mmCIF file of C-alpha atoms and ligand atoms in Angstrom:
data_model
loop_
_atom_site.group_PDB
_atom_site.id
_atom_site.type_symbol
_atom_site.label_atom_id
_atom_site.label_comp_id
_atom_site.label_asym_id
_atom_site.label_seq_id
_atom_site.Cartn_x
_atom_site.Cartn_y
_atom_site.Cartn_z
ATOM 1 C CA MET A 1 9.167 -15.624 -3.348
ATOM 2 C CA TRP A 2 10.710 -13.808 -6.346
ATOM 3 C CA GLU A 3 10.503 -17.018 -8.371
ATOM 4 C CA ALA A 4 6.790 -17.343 -7.570
ATOM 5 C CA TYR A 5 6.321 -13.606 -8.275
ATOM 6 C CA HIS A 6 7.850 -13.894 -11.769
ATOM 7 C CA ALA A 7 5.868 -17.044 -12.537
ATOM 8 C CA LEU A 8 2.682 -15.185 -11.551
ATOM 9 C CA PHE A 9 3.382 -12.342 -14.002
ATOM 10 C CA GLN A 10 4.125 -14.864 -16.746
ATOM 11 C CA LEU A 11 0.653 -16.428 -16.544
ATOM 12 C CA PRO A 12 -1.694 -15.494 -19.402
ATOM 13 C CA VAL A 13 -3.519 -12.302 -18.449
ATOM 14 C CA GLU A 14 -6.929 -14.049 -18.691
ATOM 15 C CA ASN A 15 -5.892 -16.399 -15.843
ATOM 16 C CA ARG A 16 -5.408 -13.458 -13.550
ATOM 17 C CA THR A 17 -9.105 -12.831 -13.004
ATOM 18 C CA ASN A 18 -9.108 -15.807 -10.595
ATOM 19 C CA PHE A 19 -6.938 -13.998 -8.069
ATOM 20 C CA ASP A 20 -6.160 -10.389 -9.125
ATOM 21 C CA CYS A 21 -8.747 -8.212 -7.395
ATOM 22 C CA GLY A 22 -7.943 -4.923 -9.214
ATOM 23 C CA PRO A 23 -7.582 -1.492 -7.570
ATOM 24 C CA PHE A 24 -8.313 -1.230 -3.819
ATOM 25 C CA ILE A 25 -10.918 1.456 -4.482
ATOM 26 C CA PRO A 26 -14.659 1.467 -3.606
ATOM 27 C CA PRO A 27 -16.651 0.345 -6.730
ATOM 28 C CA ASP A 28 -18.602 3.585 -7.342
ATOM 29 C CA ILE A 29 -15.421 5.643 -7.046
ATOM 30 C CA LEU A 30 -13.695 3.275 -9.464
ATOM 31 C CA LYS A 31 -16.564 3.802 -11.922
ATOM 32 C CA LYS A 32 -16.060 7.579 -11.748
ATOM 33 C CA LEU A 33 -12.318 7.065 -12.131
ATOM 34 C CA ASN A 34 -12.827 5.032 -15.297
ATOM 35 C CA GLU A 35 -15.080 7.752 -16.697
ATOM 36 C CA LYS A 36 -12.258 10.187 -16.109
ATOM 37 C CA ARG A 37 -9.705 7.839 -17.625
ATOM 38 C CA GLU A 38 -9.236 9.746 -20.886
ATOM 39 C CA GLU A 39 -8.637 12.932 -18.976
ATOM 40 C CA MET A 40 -6.299 11.105 -16.587
ATOM 41 C CA LYS A 41 -4.159 9.642 -19.373
ATOM 42 C CA LYS A 42 -1.441 12.144 -18.762
ATOM 43 C CA TYR A 43 -1.147 10.679 -15.261
ATOM 44 C CA ALA A 44 -0.818 7.104 -16.526
ATOM 45 C CA ASP A 45 1.392 4.853 -14.434
ATOM 46 C CA TYR A 46 3.890 2.773 -16.446
ATOM 47 C CA ARG A 47 3.767 -0.597 -14.772
ATOM 48 C CA ASP A 48 1.882 -3.843 -14.371
ATOM 49 C CA THR A 49 0.309 -4.585 -10.997
ATOM 50 C CA ILE A 50 -1.376 -7.638 -9.506
ATOM 51 C CA ARG A 51 -3.398 -7.003 -6.347
ATOM 52 C CA LEU A 52 -4.391 -9.465 -3.662
ATOM 53 C CA GLN A 53 -7.046 -8.406 -1.221
ATOM 54 C CA ASN A 54 -7.882 -9.478 2.306
ATOM 55 C CA LEU A 55 -5.258 -12.191 2.440
ATOM 56 C CA ASN A 56 -4.855 -13.834 5.835
ATOM 57 C CA PRO A 57 -1.585 -15.762 5.594
ATOM 58 C CA ASP A 58 -2.709 -17.962 8.530
ATOM 59 C CA ASP A 59 -5.768 -19.144 6.595
ATOM 60 C CA GLU A 60 -5.045 -21.585 3.784
ATOM 61 C CA SER A 61 -8.664 -21.636 2.634
ATOM 62 C CA GLY A 62 -9.029 -17.856 2.168
ATOM 63 C CA THR A 63 -7.714 -15.508 -0.559
ATOM 64 C CA ILE A 64 -4.505 -17.522 -0.898
ATOM 65 C CA ALA A 65 -6.539 -20.542 -2.096
ATOM 66 C CA SER A 66 -7.636 -18.590 -5.198
ATOM 67 C CA CYS A 67 -3.962 -18.111 -6.199
ATOM 68 C CA PRO A 68 -2.121 -20.666 -8.339
ATOM 69 C CA GLN A 69 -0.763 -23.645 -6.415
ATOM 70 C CA PHE A 70 2.928 -22.734 -6.992
ATOM 71 C CA PHE A 71 2.364 -19.331 -5.379
ATOM 72 C CA ARG A 72 0.544 -20.361 -2.205
ATOM 73 C CA ARG A 73 3.290 -21.741 0.043
ATOM 74 C CA PRO A 74 6.008 -19.122 -0.689
ATOM 75 C CA ALA A 75 3.418 -16.340 -0.532
ATOM 76 C CA SER A 76 1.916 -17.362 2.832
ATOM 77 C CA ASN A 77 5.383 -17.627 4.383
ATOM 78 C CA PHE A 78 6.439 -14.318 2.847
ATOM 79 C CA TYR A 79 3.297 -12.398 3.858
ATOM 80 C CA LYS A 80 3.292 -13.891 7.348
ATOM 81 C CA ALA A 81 6.863 -12.674 7.874
ATOM 82 C CA LEU A 82 6.188 -9.171 6.489
ATOM 83 C CA ARG A 83 2.907 -8.799 8.376
ATOM 84 C CA ASN A 84 4.547 -9.867 11.621
ATOM 85 C CA VAL A 85 7.271 -7.231 11.164
ATOM 86 C CA GLY A 86 4.406 -4.755 10.711
ATOM 87 C CA PHE A 87 2.742 -5.976 13.928
ATOM 88 C CA GLU A 88 5.991 -5.563 15.863
ATOM 89 C CA LEU A 89 6.363 -2.037 14.540
ATOM 90 C CA LEU A 90 2.764 -1.213 15.521
ATOM 91 C CA GLU A 91 3.550 -2.396 19.026
ATOM 92 C CA ALA A 92 6.701 -0.287 19.253
ATOM 93 C CA MET A 93 4.859 2.727 17.835
ATOM 94 C CA SER A 94 2.010 2.305 20.351
ATOM 95 C CA GLU A 95 4.491 2.186 23.215
ATOM 96 C CA SER A 96 6.321 5.243 21.894
ATOM 97 C CA LEU A 97 3.021 7.132 22.141
ATOM 98 C CA GLY A 98 2.463 6.134 25.764
ATOM 99 C CA VAL A 99 -0.435 3.753 25.090
ATOM 100 C CA ARG A 100 -0.639 -0.027 25.514
ATOM 101 C CA GLY A 101 1.467 -2.072 23.101
ATOM 102 C CA ASP A 102 -1.627 -3.570 21.476
ATOM 103 C CA TYR A 103 -3.425 -0.211 21.021
ATOM 104 C CA LEU A 104 -2.833 0.325 17.283
ATOM 105 C CA TYR A 105 -3.496 -3.346 16.501
ATOM 106 C CA ASN A 106 -6.745 -3.246 18.502
ATOM 107 C CA VAL A 107 -8.152 -0.003 17.101
ATOM 108 C CA THR A 108 -7.514 -1.159 13.547
ATOM 109 C CA GLY A 109 -9.737 -4.164 14.191
ATOM 110 C CA GLU A 110 -7.159 -6.825 15.195
ATOM 111 C CA ASN A 111 -6.930 -7.608 11.519
ATOM 112 C CA ASN A 112 -4.674 -10.525 10.575
ATOM 113 C CA ALA A 113 -5.394 -10.118 6.856
ATOM 114 C CA ILE A 114 -3.332 -7.889 4.554
ATOM 115 C CA ASN A 115 -3.644 -6.455 1.054
ATOM 116 C CA SER A 116 -0.750 -6.749 -1.362
ATOM 117 C CA SER A 117 0.325 -5.047 -4.586
ATOM 118 C CA LEU A 118 2.869 -6.869 -6.708
ATOM 119 C CA HIS A 119 4.390 -4.307 -9.074
ATOM 120 C CA PHE A 120 6.403 -4.932 -12.224
ATOM 121 C CA TYR A 121 7.896 -1.764 -13.735
ATOM 122 C CA SER A 122 9.046 -1.821 -17.367
ATOM 123 C CA PRO A 123 12.141 0.101 -18.461
ATOM 124 C CA ASP A 124 11.567 3.671 -19.593
ATOM 125 C CA ILE A 125 12.558 2.806 -23.168
ATOM 126 C CA ASP A 126 11.433 6.049 -24.813
ATOM 127 C CA GLY A 127 13.438 8.117 -22.309
ATOM 128 C CA ASN A 128 10.415 10.167 -21.283
ATOM 129 C CA LYS A 129 11.166 9.821 -17.583
ATOM 130 C CA ASN A 130 7.987 7.844 -17.218
ATOM 131 C CA MET A 131 6.368 7.678 -13.846
ATOM 132 C CA GLY A 132 6.009 4.050 -12.775
ATOM 133 C CA LEU A 133 3.797 5.051 -9.884
ATOM 134 C CA ASN A 134 2.425 8.546 -9.427
ATOM 135 C CA PRO A 135 3.026 10.482 -6.181
ATOM 136 C CA HIS A 136 0.675 9.216 -3.479
ATOM 137 C CA LYS A 137 0.406 8.456 0.219
ATOM 138 C CA ASP A 138 -0.529 5.002 1.409
ATOM 139 C CA ILE A 139 -3.904 5.367 3.030
ATOM 140 C CA LEU A 140 -3.974 2.337 5.336
ATOM 141 C CA THR A 141 -2.171 1.301 8.549
ATOM 142 C CA LEU A 142 1.419 0.405 7.585
ATOM 143 C CA THR A 143 3.098 -0.721 4.372
ATOM 144 C CA VAL A 144 5.996 -3.167 4.535
ATOM 145 C CA LEU A 145 7.663 -3.329 1.134
ATOM 146 C CA VAL A 146 10.337 -5.431 -0.514
ATOM 147 C CA GLN A 147 12.073 -4.107 -3.631
ATOM 148 C CA ASP A 148 14.701 -5.609 -5.932
ATOM 149 C CA ASP A 149 18.032 -3.845 -6.533
ATOM 150 C CA THR A 150 16.951 -1.568 -9.430
ATOM 151 C CA GLY A 151 15.905 1.503 -7.429
ATOM 152 C CA GLY A 152 13.477 4.252 -8.470
ATOM 153 C CA LEU A 153 11.386 4.678 -5.326
ATOM 154 C CA GLN A 154 11.519 8.236 -3.990
ATOM 155 C CA VAL A 155 10.004 10.023 -0.999
ATOM 156 C CA LEU A 156 9.272 13.725 -0.702
ATOM 157 C CA LYS A 157 11.381 15.252 2.042
ATOM 158 C CA GLU A 158 11.301 19.006 2.607
ATOM 159 C CA ASP A 159 10.091 19.617 -0.972
ATOM 160 C CA ARG A 160 12.776 17.415 -2.528
ATOM 161 C CA TRP A 161 12.442 13.931 -3.963
ATOM 162 C CA VAL A 162 14.922 11.663 -2.197
ATOM 163 C CA ASP A 163 15.885 8.190 -3.480
ATOM 164 C CA VAL A 164 15.048 5.225 -1.271
ATOM 165 C CA LYS A 165 18.096 3.222 -2.316
ATOM 166 C CA PRO A 166 17.678 -0.531 -2.252
ATOM 167 C CA PHE A 167 19.753 -2.325 0.379
ATOM 168 C CA PRO A 168 19.950 -6.104 0.010
ATOM 169 C CA GLY A 169 17.748 -7.790 2.599
ATOM 170 C CA SER A 170 16.123 -4.547 3.771
ATOM 171 C CA LEU A 171 12.449 -3.619 4.048
ATOM 172 C CA VAL A 172 10.856 -0.238 3.350
ATOM 173 C CA VAL A 173 8.110 0.801 5.757
ATOM 174 C CA ASN A 174 5.549 3.522 5.079
ATOM 175 C CA VAL A 175 3.176 4.946 7.655
ATOM 176 C CA GLY A 176 -0.363 5.006 6.304
ATOM 177 C CA GLU A 177 -2.911 7.782 6.672
ATOM 178 C CA ALA A 178 -4.969 5.706 9.113
ATOM 179 C CA ILE A 179 -2.016 5.841 11.529
ATOM 180 C CA GLN A 180 -1.500 9.522 10.794
ATOM 181 C CA ALA A 181 -5.141 10.112 11.791
ATOM 182 C CA ILE A 182 -5.015 7.892 14.909
ATOM 183 C CA THR A 183 -1.752 9.440 16.125
ATOM 184 C CA ASN A 184 -3.078 12.897 15.179
ATOM 185 C CA GLY A 185 -0.066 13.567 12.989
ATOM 186 C CA LYS A 186 2.630 12.294 15.369
ATOM 187 C CA TYR A 187 3.434 9.636 12.769
ATOM 188 C CA LYS A 188 3.200 11.087 9.282
ATOM 189 C CA SER A 189 2.331 9.419 6.034
ATOM 190 C CA VAL A 190 4.904 10.386 3.421
ATOM 191 C CA LEU A 191 4.339 11.191 -0.252
ATOM 192 C CA HIS A 192 6.229 8.763 -2.502
ATOM 193 C CA ARG A 193 6.529 7.820 -6.168
ATOM 194 C CA VAL A 194 8.430 5.479 -8.476
ATOM 195 C CA LEU A 195 10.441 6.498 -11.559
ATOM 196 C CA ASN A 196 11.086 3.861 -14.193
ATOM 197 C CA ASN A 197 14.711 2.897 -14.754
ATOM 198 C CA PRO A 198 16.005 3.740 -18.288
ATOM 199 C CA THR A 199 17.233 0.197 -18.967
ATOM 200 C CA LYS A 200 16.167 -2.217 -16.259
ATOM 201 C CA THR A 201 12.884 -3.683 -15.066
ATOM 202 C CA ARG A 202 11.972 -3.215 -11.422
ATOM 203 C CA SER A 203 10.048 -5.499 -9.100
ATOM 204 C CA SER A 204 8.480 -4.710 -5.745
ATOM 205 C CA ILE A 205 5.922 -6.270 -3.434
ATOM 206 C CA SER A 206 3.915 -4.187 -0.960
ATOM 207 C CA CYS A 207 2.312 -5.804 2.063
ATOM 208 C CA PHE A 208 -0.356 -3.460 3.454
ATOM 209 C CA LEU A 209 -1.618 -3.797 7.022
ATOM 210 C CA ILE A 210 -5.256 -2.710 6.787
ATOM 211 C CA PRO A 211 -7.946 -1.686 9.283
ATOM 212 C CA THR A 212 -11.182 -3.711 9.221
ATOM 213 C CA PRO A 213 -14.080 -1.814 7.535
ATOM 214 C CA ASP A 214 -15.846 -1.039 10.841
ATOM 215 C CA SER A 215 -12.747 0.079 12.762
ATOM 216 C CA LYS A 216 -13.271 3.514 14.249
ATOM 217 C CA ILE A 217 -10.538 5.844 13.036
ATOM 218 C CA GLU A 218 -10.121 8.550 15.658
ATOM 219 C CA PRO A 219 -7.167 10.153 17.404
ATOM 220 C CA ILE A 220 -5.734 8.788 20.638
ATOM 221 C CA PRO A 221 -7.570 11.060 23.162
ATOM 222 C CA ASP A 222 -4.378 12.156 24.942
ATOM 223 C CA LEU A 223 -2.930 13.479 21.679
ATOM 224 C CA VAL A 224 -5.762 15.974 21.111
ATOM 225 C CA ASN A 225 -5.829 19.315 22.912
ATOM 226 C CA GLU A 226 -6.302 23.005 22.162
ATOM 227 C CA GLU A 227 -2.947 23.322 20.383
ATOM 228 C CA ASN A 228 -3.394 20.012 18.599
ATOM 229 C CA PRO A 229 -6.985 19.765 17.356
ATOM 230 C CA ALA A 230 -8.060 16.521 15.675
ATOM 231 C CA LEU A 231 -6.677 16.441 12.110
ATOM 232 C CA TYR A 232 -9.378 14.171 10.721
ATOM 233 C CA PRO A 233 -13.041 13.757 11.677
ATOM 234 C CA THR A 234 -13.855 10.497 13.461
ATOM 235 C CA SER A 235 -15.167 7.909 11.011
ATOM 236 C CA THR A 236 -15.224 4.233 10.266
ATOM 237 C CA TRP A 237 -12.421 2.947 8.072
ATOM 238 C CA LYS A 238 -14.927 2.353 5.279
ATOM 239 C CA THR A 239 -15.985 6.021 5.301
ATOM 240 C CA PHE A 240 -12.383 7.200 5.684
ATOM 241 C CA VAL A 241 -11.426 5.368 2.470
ATOM 242 C CA TYR A 242 -14.453 6.710 0.637
ATOM 243 C CA ASN A 243 -13.760 10.311 1.664
ATOM 244 C CA HIS A 244 -10.095 9.964 0.758
ATOM 245 C CA TYR A 245 -10.777 8.936 -2.835
ATOM 246 C CA ALA A 246 -13.723 11.287 -3.249
ATOM 247 C CA LEU A 247 -11.441 14.168 -2.223
ATOM 248 C CA ALA A 248 -8.632 12.968 -4.494
ATOM 249 C CA LEU A 249 -11.068 12.926 -7.421
ATOM 250 C CA LYS A 250 -12.736 16.136 -6.229
ATOM 251 C CA PHE A 251 -16.384 15.172 -6.494
HETATM 252 O O1 AKG B 1 7.099 -0.037 -5.903
HETATM 253 C C1 AKG B 1 7.339 0.618 -4.899
HETATM 254 O O2 AKG B 1 8.453 0.686 -4.398
HETATM 255 C C2 AKG B 1 6.259 1.441 -4.247
HETATM 256 C C3 AKG B 1 4.932 0.783 -4.217
HETATM 257 C C4 AKG B 1 3.901 1.614 -3.540
HETATM 258 O O3 AKG B 1 4.126 2.751 -3.213
HETATM 259 C C5 AKG B 1 2.573 1.063 -3.263
HETATM 260 O O4 AKG B 1 2.294 -0.093 -3.635
HETATM 261 O O5 AKG B 1 1.757 1.787 -2.651
HETATM 262 FE FE1 FE2 B 2 2.614 3.491 -1.914
#
């Protein structure tokens, strides 16, 4: 997969429009974000990212068909494997909460398609401790991520940034805010960021399990009571995403 990943980044940028879908942000919010771009410059992320949206690795005629030929086979195998790890984790998490094993898969719309961000981080050549990816929480269901051996990913733990050191052959899994909402905070979405390495490039690929737009995001009824009121209002996934970005941009 890494070979296909590097070949993808080496394509002329104008070829990317065939498959790179740009930020996973609702269009009107993205418009506002672009208007704010000047003001946001100080928050610029130092990296290159290609995004694939709504990719069902079981469906050869879907999103994967818009990708270059050399990328299709390794990518479908790769995403199928990562997604299936995600599905197994969802099952184990459901069971740990005392609900049926298929609960989290079902309430997020039985979605077999994923989103993916392929990140390429340049070295921090001017020594300004550039932020490759600003602090954020993943909003969706689960993220299953593969990183190379450079390092730079950090999570916030008890007010301290802790390195997520790369282990060969390991995966990094993040709980998304959709799961935080559905489990009413039992599983928490963690703030994370990426610092650029002073001398080396860094590569990572995120595979995001995503709810379908009409999935109803609401807490598991047994997890809500007087001491534990619902943390988020019930909404569809589409509205949840909209509210999330609107709040982040404060408009
Ligand atoms: O590059 C990484 O390790 C993190 C990527 C990430 O947080 C994301 O794609 O949401
Ligand atoms: Fe993330």
